[in-house]
Amino acid sequence: MTAARLTAAAEPATDRTVVGENLSLPLFRTLSGVLAGHPYLKVVVDRAENTWHLLDTGAHPFHVDYVATRVLGMDLTALDAELDTFNASVYMDPERRFLLGVLSLHTGEDTDGRERTFLVLETTEADTMHGELLTYFYEFVRARVDGSLPLLLKPANHGQEEELSTISELRVPRILSHELFGSRTRTPLNPGEATGRLRYFRTHEEYAAEEAGLGWADIVAMPCLPDDVPRVAGFLNTAPITPLSHTNVLASGWGIPNAIVRDLEQLVEKDGLDGAWVRYLVGEDRISLERLDHEPDLRAPAWHQQRIRLEPPLLEDAPVLSLHRLRGADRDRYGTKAANLGELHHVLDSRTADLTVFYGRPRPPRDDLYGHLAARLGLTSPSVGELRAKAAEFVAAAVGAPEGVALPFALQQRFLASSPALQQGIGKLKMALELDATDVLDSLCLQLQHLIRHTPVPDSVTRQIDQAFPASAPARGRLVVRSSSNAEDLPGFSAAGVYDSVTTVHGTGELLDAVRQVWASLVSPRSVRLRHQVGISLDDTYMGVIIQEYVPASLGGVLVTCDPTRREDFRNVYLNCSPGSPEQVVDGSVLPQQYLYNTVEGGGRTVALGSWGDGLSAATRSRLADLSLTGRLLQSHFSAADVDRPLDIEWLMTERGDFRLVQIRPYAL
């Protein structure tokens, strides 16, 4: 539901809005539009006049426009000048005159398995109606809606859920967002359009048997796509998955459509789609799969001609450094992940970065969102300088950066140069790439990976790694070893999930094995093929390594500072989490809890409970709201020239309740 109008819109000549009438199903269908496959109708309750307005959806796309111009007699210019104040009067004032909402029509099954039709009433996500107003709103609408239709109230945010918790469900029947949409048959994950050949696999074994034959014109459909899926034209999942999974991050980075279509097997059998040429479309409100009657004349996709050039890596001797000593410019020596974590340390320690830039950008008709940020930070009419200082203070108090060290590219180079066998293997792989000998590429990569994992590390390199930690090897405890390449998190090439990390490392021997495994992941068949497809030269590609002390986590996950399924939404941050480490979220081993947090007007809502039956406590959800605002503020610094470019942040909550950000990078759009 739209919280407020952003730009003025001309109204069509026909306006079928009605005032004061009871709502029958035929009238509902006459006035309604369709959103996410469901008919919906905007309603305005005027408490002062004890009446309501049923808005013609085609004529009135925004509640506030209607209330201001048709009820209060304002013009749009005057509304624009006071839009935030006006929004507060209709969405946040506890004594407000107008109650704004949406009625949507749904179908489901009753306890006997019979189909039923019911209505759902909800407000905007930013609405702060207290329990008494929610009850009044529900009862007012219930009294005027066809009595044969069940009516349920859907709280629009966590605040409304808390308000309703003390009110009997007999008085106000309700349904939560994840209950209403958690079992949707079709869910968009990444928008896009593709024409290709549908390849449907019911099991991973079926997929594995055909994987080698998949090509750029294929659209791969299966319950849950593996992280190492090759670059194809589109993805289809037949089982639930989060928009923040590795495969959807890849879909976003590759610009290909991806969706959950739980009834795909029926569609495949009904229309004979397996192996057929189809046109596949994923939009915010629509998912379609249309069989074509002939094989189309397809051109190779643009990425076949795409060429990504890396800045030359700096291979001169560089020390093993603590992460807090790195800055963003060190990516050419230590890799992107390490450099970004070093930059995060700098932002938190120095508190000199301007973290308000996102809010300073004009959002017509608003000149900026500084007032909203001030409200989120608990300030009243601050100066710009005070707002910047408070934002830096808030972020530094909310999160920490991981302690650890970074190994430079130079150590990998010295290791590779120490072995003639490694040099010979690299030479063979380079020759195969130059000749485009794809038939031998995988075997050469696997042979080279085996060599890297089993070649002794030179003593000089071992000493540098070992001396990076002042504690003796037995006292170090468990370590985590992560990849940090210069060939990832690039415009047009995200490499999410492509390189290895090792999370259970003890002692010097295991540490060296883990470092070699991370180095070896740079020449895995998949990573080599993906880089080769976009013209990234093996000569320019190097791997740094991050070594961190393991921090036990009570909760972990990923957030992106956007809504992945609604790219124009500048308000919301999408957050996924599960008990334990963030890896469970991104690798798809569990279905995480999913939340949306509004970083402009405030508030949050639960999207899905995933593999867990219960949601998080109100106190924890409040902490996650602070984490989401922190991610939005960091976007101002890490998104550089394009302040609207969202971030992808992996995080964990320690057993003491502190937040640590373990990775920060651009989110591929």
XYZ file of C-alpha atoms in Angstrom:
669
model
C 0.000 0.000 0.000
C 1.343 3.451 -0.923
C 2.110 5.609 2.119
C 2.086 8.955 0.355
C 2.075 10.513 -3.070
C 5.527 11.247 -4.517
C 4.512 13.138 -7.663
C 1.305 14.715 -8.874
C -0.811 12.563 -11.173
C -3.561 13.652 -13.539
C -6.947 12.089 -12.855
C -8.996 10.465 -15.620
C -12.304 12.028 -16.539
C -14.439 9.189 -15.147
C -14.667 8.958 -11.351
C -16.947 6.346 -9.815
C -16.014 7.094 -6.181
C -18.980 6.687 -3.824
C -19.602 8.159 -0.376
C -21.635 6.672 2.451
C -22.858 3.527 0.659
C -22.610 0.012 1.990
C -20.154 -2.178 0.088
C -21.415 -5.160 -1.868
C -19.181 -7.504 -3.831
C -20.385 -6.145 -7.228
C -19.619 -2.573 -6.111
C -16.213 -3.691 -4.846
C -15.363 -5.175 -8.240
C -16.570 -2.026 -10.028
C -14.252 0.263 -8.063
C -11.250 -1.997 -7.437
C -7.879 -2.340 -9.078
C -5.502 -5.320 -8.922
C -2.279 -5.485 -6.919
C -0.113 -8.615 -6.645
C -2.953 -10.596 -8.202
C -5.586 -9.495 -5.676
C -8.461 -7.042 -6.271
C -8.176 -4.096 -3.894
C -10.096 -0.943 -3.015
C -8.963 2.194 -1.156
C -11.204 3.443 1.640
C -11.261 6.653 3.682
C -13.243 6.804 6.928
C -14.184 10.347 7.978
C -14.765 10.223 11.742
C -16.007 13.816 11.895
C -18.781 13.139 9.363
C -19.348 9.515 10.431
C -19.123 8.359 6.824
C -16.718 6.674 4.473
C -15.477 7.129 0.921
C -14.909 4.190 -1.460
C -12.339 5.428 -3.947
C -12.360 4.570 -7.613
C -8.872 3.044 -7.855
C -8.362 4.215 -11.413
C -9.174 7.813 -10.521
C -7.456 8.077 -7.122
C -4.118 6.290 -6.816
C -3.277 8.097 -3.547
C -5.385 8.485 -0.415
C -3.818 11.786 0.583
C -4.568 13.435 -2.765
C -8.230 12.531 -2.419
C -8.547 13.671 1.192
C -6.716 16.931 0.563
C -8.361 17.962 -2.701
C -11.833 16.358 -2.625
C -12.640 16.556 1.086
C -10.606 19.482 2.404
C -10.546 21.621 -0.756
C -6.750 22.006 -0.977
C -4.878 22.188 -4.252
C -1.941 19.910 -5.083
C 0.602 22.730 -4.864
C -0.406 23.459 -1.299
C -0.363 19.754 -0.487
C 3.148 19.375 -1.915
C 4.400 22.219 0.261
C 3.119 20.514 3.435
C 3.174 16.862 2.408
C 5.077 15.437 5.380
C 2.979 17.435 7.851
C -0.195 16.324 6.097
C 0.932 12.683 6.078
C 1.608 12.878 9.801
C -1.919 14.197 10.373
C -3.544 11.220 8.617
C -1.109 8.413 9.488
C 0.315 9.279 12.916
C -1.933 11.671 14.832
C -3.643 9.613 17.584
C -6.680 11.926 17.363
C -6.843 11.961 13.564
C -10.047 12.696 11.687
C -9.404 10.391 8.740
C -8.597 6.677 8.774
C -7.031 5.489 5.533
C -6.949 1.883 4.448
C -7.248 -0.749 1.772
C -9.695 -3.608 1.379
C -8.387 -6.564 -0.620
C -10.201 -9.684 -1.783
C -8.637 -13.117 -1.235
C -9.522 -16.766 -1.612
C -8.424 -19.596 0.628
C -9.539 -22.885 2.122
C -11.631 -23.269 5.249
C -11.043 -25.976 7.864
C -12.990 -28.454 5.712
C -10.855 -27.781 2.637
C -13.564 -25.813 0.848
C -12.675 -22.634 -1.003
C -13.783 -19.418 0.672
C -13.656 -15.765 -0.304
C -12.793 -13.162 2.327
C -11.825 -9.504 2.669
C -8.743 -8.129 4.381
C -8.559 -4.584 5.800
C -5.183 -2.939 6.352
C -3.520 0.455 6.673
C -0.240 1.669 5.251
C 2.976 0.260 6.729
C 3.796 3.654 8.309
C 0.425 4.042 10.049
C 0.663 4.214 13.851
C -2.996 3.551 14.753
C -3.325 2.530 18.387
C -5.557 -0.330 19.478
C -8.664 1.776 20.027
C -8.428 3.305 16.529
C -7.776 -0.080 14.931
C -10.861 -1.465 16.645
C -12.964 1.535 15.576
C -11.692 1.242 11.998
C -12.480 -2.473 11.811
C -15.937 -2.184 13.359
C -16.865 0.817 11.183
C -15.957 -1.087 8.005
C -17.448 -4.374 9.224
C -20.821 -2.711 9.709
C -20.848 -1.485 6.097
C -19.513 -4.513 4.210
C -21.593 -7.392 2.844
C -22.177 -9.597 5.892
C -21.704 -12.785 3.882
C -18.013 -11.940 3.382
C -15.644 -12.602 6.293
C -13.543 -9.524 7.107
C -10.111 -9.785 8.733
C -7.861 -6.966 9.909
C -4.208 -7.275 8.878
C -1.872 -5.260 11.117
C 0.458 -3.364 8.819
C 3.491 -3.268 11.101
C 4.890 -4.612 14.350
C 3.501 -1.667 16.308
C -0.037 -2.487 15.243
C 0.544 -6.152 16.100
C 1.523 -5.126 19.636
C -1.526 -2.874 19.925
C -3.838 -5.693 18.823
C -2.282 -8.223 21.204
C -4.496 -6.964 24.056
C -7.709 -6.984 21.988
C -9.828 -10.107 21.624
C -9.722 -11.807 18.231
C -13.466 -12.349 18.593
C -13.911 -8.589 18.542
C -11.280 -7.916 15.853
C -10.581 -11.031 13.743
C -7.150 -10.717 12.188
C -4.600 -12.262 9.908
C -0.868 -11.556 9.907
C 1.045 -10.689 6.765
C 3.121 -13.873 6.740
C -0.038 -15.935 7.236
C -1.725 -14.230 4.299
C 1.197 -14.258 1.869
C 3.560 -16.913 3.226
C 1.934 -19.660 1.183
C 1.399 -17.649 -1.994
C 1.469 -19.772 -5.097
C 3.590 -17.268 -6.994
C 6.105 -14.791 -5.608
C 8.392 -12.488 -7.623
C 12.033 -12.499 -6.536
C 13.877 -10.612 -9.260
C 12.068 -8.715 -12.019
C 12.946 -9.284 -15.645
C 11.941 -10.880 -18.909
C 13.501 -13.742 -20.824
C 12.799 -15.883 -23.850
C 14.357 -19.315 -23.650
C 13.972 -23.046 -23.297
C 12.411 -24.227 -20.041
C 14.436 -26.972 -18.322
C 12.405 -28.443 -15.468
C 14.070 -30.709 -12.887
C 12.099 -32.328 -10.090
C 15.189 -33.356 -8.097
C 18.793 -32.296 -7.730
C 19.832 -35.639 -9.230
C 17.900 -34.849 -12.422
C 19.586 -31.448 -12.549
C 23.075 -32.873 -11.974
C 22.625 -35.328 -14.851
C 21.866 -32.477 -17.278
C 23.915 -29.620 -15.792
C 26.781 -29.891 -18.288
C 24.359 -29.326 -21.175
C 22.783 -26.124 -19.824
C 23.348 -23.033 -21.946
C 22.737 -19.298 -21.943
C 19.282 -19.682 -23.564
C 17.915 -22.043 -20.880
C 15.477 -21.144 -18.097
C 16.190 -23.474 -15.175
C 13.307 -24.579 -12.956
C 13.570 -26.804 -9.877
C 12.595 -26.767 -6.200
C 15.724 -24.899 -5.093
C 18.494 -23.967 -7.502
C 22.045 -24.779 -6.387
C 24.486 -21.947 -5.691
C 26.787 -23.142 -8.491
C 24.140 -22.893 -11.230
C 25.718 -21.656 -14.489
C 24.763 -18.374 -16.109
C 21.467 -18.927 -17.917
C 18.476 -16.883 -19.091
C 16.219 -17.245 -16.048
C 15.480 -19.049 -12.781
C 12.260 -20.613 -11.465
C 11.948 -22.028 -7.943
C 9.113 -24.364 -7.042
C 9.810 -24.196 -3.282
C 10.023 -21.123 -1.017
C 13.314 -19.227 -0.979
C 14.388 -15.818 0.271
C 15.146 -12.909 -2.079
C 18.537 -12.690 -0.317
C 19.717 -16.190 -1.246
C 22.926 -16.514 -3.257
C 20.988 -17.606 -6.332
C 18.742 -14.562 -6.239
C 21.722 -12.270 -5.692
C 23.172 -13.874 -8.817
C 19.889 -13.364 -10.674
C 19.935 -9.715 -9.660
C 23.549 -9.281 -10.700
C 22.945 -11.046 -14.008
C 19.711 -9.158 -14.652
C 17.611 -12.287 -15.209
C 14.063 -13.047 -14.005
C 13.590 -15.189 -10.913
C 10.403 -16.183 -9.097
C 8.763 -18.798 -6.912
C 6.060 -20.671 -8.843
C 4.782 -23.418 -6.578
C 2.283 -24.770 -9.087
C 4.872 -25.117 -11.856
C 4.612 -28.910 -12.020
C 0.914 -28.638 -12.864
C 1.660 -25.988 -15.500
C 4.427 -28.130 -17.002
C 2.185 -31.174 -17.249
C -0.825 -29.208 -18.481
C 0.962 -27.250 -21.215
C 3.913 -29.548 -21.953
C 6.422 -26.886 -20.967
C 9.471 -29.004 -20.123
C 11.929 -28.486 -22.964
C 9.595 -25.998 -24.674
C 10.490 -22.473 -25.761
C 8.753 -19.963 -23.505
C 8.479 -16.265 -22.792
C 9.000 -15.705 -19.076
C 8.074 -12.448 -17.342
C 8.488 -11.482 -13.684
C 7.079 -8.147 -12.562
C 6.110 -6.681 -9.216
C 2.484 -7.711 -9.685
C 2.673 -10.369 -12.374
C 4.445 -13.620 -13.205
C 3.725 -15.220 -16.569
C 5.055 -18.185 -18.515
C 3.886 -18.341 -22.121
C 4.665 -21.251 -24.423
C 5.879 -20.262 -27.904
C 4.790 -22.228 -30.963
C 8.242 -22.135 -32.566
C 11.897 -21.811 -31.662
C 12.707 -18.085 -31.594
C 15.652 -16.543 -33.387
C 17.668 -15.530 -30.348
C 20.765 -13.402 -30.280
C 23.498 -14.134 -27.788
C 22.909 -12.064 -24.626
C 24.740 -8.820 -24.070
C 27.012 -10.350 -21.448
C 28.603 -12.493 -24.153
C 30.115 -9.272 -25.459
C 30.551 -7.731 -22.005
C 34.135 -7.101 -20.960
C 34.999 -6.151 -17.406
C 38.436 -4.733 -16.809
C 40.074 -4.851 -13.387
C 42.465 -2.338 -11.968
C 45.949 -3.918 -12.064
C 46.548 -5.772 -8.789
C 49.425 -4.487 -6.665
C 51.726 -7.430 -6.007
C 54.730 -5.821 -4.357
C 55.472 -7.058 -0.859
C 52.830 -5.859 1.546
C 52.460 -6.788 5.213
C 49.737 -8.835 6.791
C 47.606 -6.081 8.340
C 44.875 -5.864 10.925
C 41.541 -5.064 9.302
C 41.255 -1.773 11.166
C 44.405 -0.530 9.383
C 42.903 -0.967 5.900
C 40.888 1.515 3.868
C 38.685 1.166 0.796
C 41.595 2.035 -1.518
C 43.444 -1.115 -0.394
C 41.224 -3.385 -2.511
C 44.019 -3.673 -5.106
C 46.324 -5.228 -2.496
C 43.997 -7.092 -0.130
C 40.759 -7.609 -2.064
C 37.358 -6.002 -1.919
C 35.944 -7.655 1.215
C 38.970 -6.869 3.355
C 39.141 -3.280 2.094
C 35.444 -2.706 2.802
C 35.786 -4.077 6.343
C 38.785 -1.820 6.873
C 36.744 1.138 5.636
C 33.960 0.130 8.049
C 36.446 0.226 10.951
C 37.468 3.718 9.849
C 33.843 4.934 9.677
C 33.071 3.573 13.159
C 36.301 4.769 14.776
C 36.669 8.212 13.214
C 32.974 9.205 13.081
C 33.901 11.745 10.397
C 31.980 10.272 7.433
C 28.766 11.989 6.369
C 26.176 9.248 6.805
C 23.182 11.458 5.983
C 23.681 11.836 2.219
C 20.912 9.373 1.331
C 18.442 11.450 3.331
C 19.697 14.679 1.791
C 18.731 13.690 -1.727
C 15.526 15.329 -3.035
C 12.528 12.976 -3.145
C 9.963 15.083 -5.026
C 7.900 16.811 -3.873
C 10.177 16.830 -0.807
C 13.452 18.761 -0.867
C 15.018 16.108 1.378
C 14.276 13.531 4.080
C 16.318 15.162 6.850
C 13.222 15.653 8.996
C 12.424 11.945 8.841
C 16.002 11.026 9.765
C 15.927 13.447 12.676
C 12.758 11.748 13.940
C 14.366 8.324 13.640
C 17.360 9.569 15.651
C 15.226 11.284 18.293
C 16.192 14.852 17.376
C 14.009 17.931 17.060
C 14.945 20.549 14.406
C 18.687 19.815 14.419
C 21.200 21.646 12.247
C 22.763 19.659 9.417
C 25.968 19.399 11.437
C 24.118 18.090 14.496
C 22.270 15.559 12.341
C 25.526 14.293 10.824
C 27.161 13.966 14.231
C 24.167 12.116 15.673
C 24.068 9.717 12.682
C 27.756 8.861 13.116
C 27.234 8.384 16.862
C 24.176 6.177 16.290
C 25.988 3.875 13.858
C 29.087 3.552 16.044
C 26.888 2.587 18.996
C 24.718 0.175 17.000
C 27.294 -2.073 15.308
C 30.887 -3.217 15.449
C 33.326 -4.372 12.804
C 35.043 -7.767 13.066
C 38.570 -8.031 14.393
C 41.002 -9.934 12.213
C 43.828 -9.688 9.713
C 44.073 -9.559 5.941
C 46.613 -11.444 3.817
C 47.710 -9.474 0.745
C 47.775 -10.708 -2.847
C 51.559 -10.764 -2.548
C 51.457 -13.819 -0.273
C 49.383 -15.767 -2.786
C 51.776 -14.698 -5.546
C 54.805 -15.905 -3.557
C 53.085 -19.215 -2.879
C 52.219 -19.748 -6.536
C 55.737 -18.802 -7.648
C 57.287 -21.282 -5.194
C 56.221 -24.365 -7.169
C 57.121 -25.207 -10.786
C 54.149 -27.599 -10.863
C 51.795 -24.757 -9.932
C 53.303 -22.497 -12.581
C 52.891 -25.226 -15.187
C 49.259 -25.788 -14.188
C 48.521 -22.059 -14.386
C 50.168 -21.920 -17.817
C 47.993 -24.758 -19.125
C 44.841 -23.088 -17.803
C 45.766 -19.762 -19.398
C 46.388 -21.480 -22.729
C 43.012 -23.247 -22.582
C 41.290 -19.913 -21.883
C 43.095 -18.186 -24.745
C 42.076 -20.985 -27.132
C 38.549 -21.090 -25.634
C 39.056 -24.828 -25.099
C 36.047 -25.227 -22.848
C 36.039 -29.019 -23.164
C 39.220 -29.335 -21.055
C 38.648 -26.309 -18.816
C 36.998 -28.118 -15.889
C 39.627 -30.858 -15.682
C 42.478 -28.329 -15.763
C 40.811 -26.276 -13.018
C 40.290 -29.303 -10.809
C 43.899 -30.436 -11.288
C 45.180 -26.967 -10.409
C 42.937 -26.761 -7.340
C 44.299 -30.111 -6.142
C 47.865 -28.848 -6.577
C 47.158 -25.641 -4.658
C 45.587 -27.517 -1.751
C 48.534 -29.926 -1.429
C 51.578 -27.804 -2.266
C 53.605 -26.886 0.857
C 53.408 -23.233 1.863
C 56.894 -21.617 1.867
C 58.304 -21.048 5.356
C 58.501 -17.284 4.810
C 54.794 -17.157 3.979
C 53.903 -19.419 6.902
C 55.815 -17.151 9.291
C 53.962 -14.063 8.107
C 50.602 -15.755 8.573
C 51.541 -17.230 11.939
C 52.979 -13.969 13.280
C 49.821 -12.075 12.405
C 48.300 -13.368 15.666
C 50.152 -12.545 18.877
C 48.591 -15.471 20.746
C 50.084 -18.932 20.479
C 48.343 -21.327 18.114
C 46.588 -23.377 20.852
C 45.287 -20.191 22.521
C 43.734 -18.757 19.368
C 40.610 -20.849 19.491
C 38.389 -21.240 16.476
C 39.108 -19.096 13.411
C 37.129 -18.156 10.316
C 38.942 -17.817 6.987
C 37.207 -15.825 4.233
C 37.926 -15.020 0.612
C 38.750 -11.446 -0.468
C 39.335 -11.305 -4.217
C 39.673 -8.337 -6.525
C 37.255 -10.107 -8.915
C 34.018 -9.740 -6.952
C 31.516 -7.060 -5.976
C 32.110 -5.332 -9.309
C 29.553 -3.551 -11.501
C 28.176 -6.377 -13.632
C 29.944 -9.120 -11.650
C 28.947 -9.824 -8.055
C 30.475 -13.342 -7.585
C 28.156 -13.980 -4.621
C 28.830 -17.477 -3.279
C 31.484 -18.179 -5.923
C 34.597 -18.216 -3.705
C 35.175 -20.320 -0.588
C 35.172 -19.486 3.094
C 36.108 -21.902 5.898
C 34.396 -21.339 9.244
C 35.829 -24.101 11.471
C 39.599 -23.673 11.715
C 41.811 -24.668 14.672
C 45.588 -24.531 14.899
C 48.301 -23.598 12.410
C 47.927 -26.711 10.256
C 44.207 -26.215 9.702
C 44.792 -22.497 9.151
C 47.236 -23.148 6.290
C 44.858 -25.715 4.790
C 42.031 -23.194 4.933
C 44.122 -20.440 3.334
C 45.069 -22.791 0.495
C 41.421 -23.788 0.047
C 40.450 -20.128 -0.310
C 43.303 -19.548 -2.769
C 42.209 -22.650 -4.716
C 38.639 -21.363 -5.023
C 39.957 -18.652 -7.338
C 40.494 -21.333 -10.009
C 37.409 -23.472 -9.442
C 35.725 -24.465 -12.732
C 32.740 -22.254 -11.976
C 34.662 -19.138 -10.977
C 36.967 -19.432 -13.986
C 34.049 -19.855 -16.395
C 32.066 -16.946 -14.939
C 35.047 -14.593 -15.125
C 35.961 -15.795 -18.620
C 32.416 -15.069 -19.822
C 32.794 -11.386 -18.935
C 36.387 -11.028 -20.055
C 38.142 -10.930 -16.666
C 41.677 -12.140 -17.288
C 43.220 -14.802 -15.067
C 46.417 -12.705 -15.099
C 44.619 -9.869 -13.304
C 42.761 -11.995 -10.763
C 44.128 -12.500 -7.247
C 42.884 -13.647 -3.897
C 43.433 -12.006 -0.563
C 42.367 -13.774 2.613
C 40.643 -12.536 5.775
C 41.359 -14.396 9.034
C 39.045 -13.646 11.937
C 38.433 -15.035 15.367
C 35.174 -16.967 15.453
C 32.417 -15.141 17.329
C 29.492 -17.322 18.513
C 26.218 -15.878 17.288
C 22.717 -16.118 18.703
C 21.275 -14.686 15.486
C 22.706 -14.011 12.067
C 21.598 -12.953 8.649
C 21.712 -10.617 5.707
C 20.104 -7.266 5.009
C 19.947 -5.281 1.808
C 19.129 -1.595 1.917
C 16.232 -1.887 -0.523
C 13.195 -4.035 -1.166
C 14.540 -6.483 -3.796
C 11.083 -7.009 -5.294
C 10.186 -3.283 -5.488
C 13.174 -1.417 -6.842
C 11.526 2.026 -6.768
C 10.892 1.783 -2.995
C 13.357 4.092 -1.225
C 11.869 3.513 2.209
C 12.370 -0.115 3.108
C 15.294 -2.309 4.100
C 14.885 -6.072 3.659
C 16.319 -8.199 6.461
C 16.648 -11.980 6.771
C 17.836 -13.860 9.824
C 18.073 -17.251 11.469
C 19.534 -18.595 14.712
C 23.288 -18.961 14.299
C 25.506 -17.767 11.493
C 24.631 -15.700 8.394
C 25.817 -18.540 6.169
C 22.573 -20.443 6.767
C 20.638 -17.592 5.186
C 22.728 -17.122 2.060
C 23.396 -20.796 1.308
C 19.722 -21.731 1.457
C 20.165 -24.494 4.058
C 17.272 -22.993 6.035
C 14.390 -20.732 5.106
C 15.026 -17.606 7.196
C 12.708 -15.236 8.933
C 12.130 -12.225 6.701
C 11.341 -8.644 7.711
C 10.888 -5.245 6.077
C 11.863 -2.096 7.996
C 10.824 1.390 6.918
C 13.832 3.704 7.374
C 11.897 6.870 6.516
C 8.636 6.956 8.503
C 9.682 4.085 10.772
C 8.062 0.754 11.610
C 8.618 -2.801 10.476
C 6.648 -5.828 9.441
C 7.119 -9.577 9.243
C 7.177 -11.026 5.733
C 7.784 -14.701 6.552
C 8.710 -16.863 9.541
C 10.614 -19.333 7.388
C 11.590 -22.604 9.035
C 10.537 -21.368 12.500
C 7.036 -21.361 13.895
C 7.483 -18.326 16.115
C 8.643 -14.830 15.306
C 11.232 -12.846 17.228
C 10.401 -10.955 20.391
C 9.341 -7.324 20.176
C 12.624 -6.305 21.829
C 14.712 -8.153 19.235
C 12.641 -6.773 16.370
C 13.274 -3.287 17.739
C 17.019 -3.992 17.715
C 16.743 -5.150 14.105
C 15.029 -1.866 13.249
C 18.140 -0.059 14.556
C 20.332 -2.398 12.515
C 18.299 -1.635 9.400
C 18.623 2.118 9.933
C 22.363 1.613 10.419
C 22.570 -0.156 7.058
C 20.737 2.726 5.394
C 23.112 5.276 6.956
C 26.184 3.299 5.873
C 24.781 3.304 2.345
C 25.496 7.048 2.248
C 29.223 6.322 2.564
C 29.747 2.995 0.817
C 27.620 3.656 -2.259
C 30.012 6.435 -3.335
C 28.692 8.494 -6.262
C 25.320 6.710 -6.545
C 23.761 7.225 -3.127
C 20.702 5.181 -4.086
C 22.794 2.097 -4.819
C 21.863 -0.365 -2.051
C 24.229 -2.331 0.158
C 24.336 -6.057 0.924
C 25.391 -6.595 4.547
C 26.044 -9.871 6.369
C 25.674 -9.509 10.124
C 25.474 -11.452 13.334
C 24.252 -10.829 16.851
C 26.715 -12.094 19.434
C 25.633 -14.035 22.480
C 26.043 -10.775 24.434
C 23.568 -9.067 22.118
C 26.030 -6.934 20.138
C 25.793 -6.607 16.354
C 28.843 -7.315 14.174
C 28.925 -6.643 10.442
C 31.014 -9.393 8.842
C 30.682 -8.295 5.214
C 29.587 -5.140 3.433
C 29.347 -4.744 -0.325
C 27.176 -3.221 -3.052
C 23.960 -5.102 -3.745
C 23.773 -6.016 -7.410
C 20.785 -4.443 -9.162
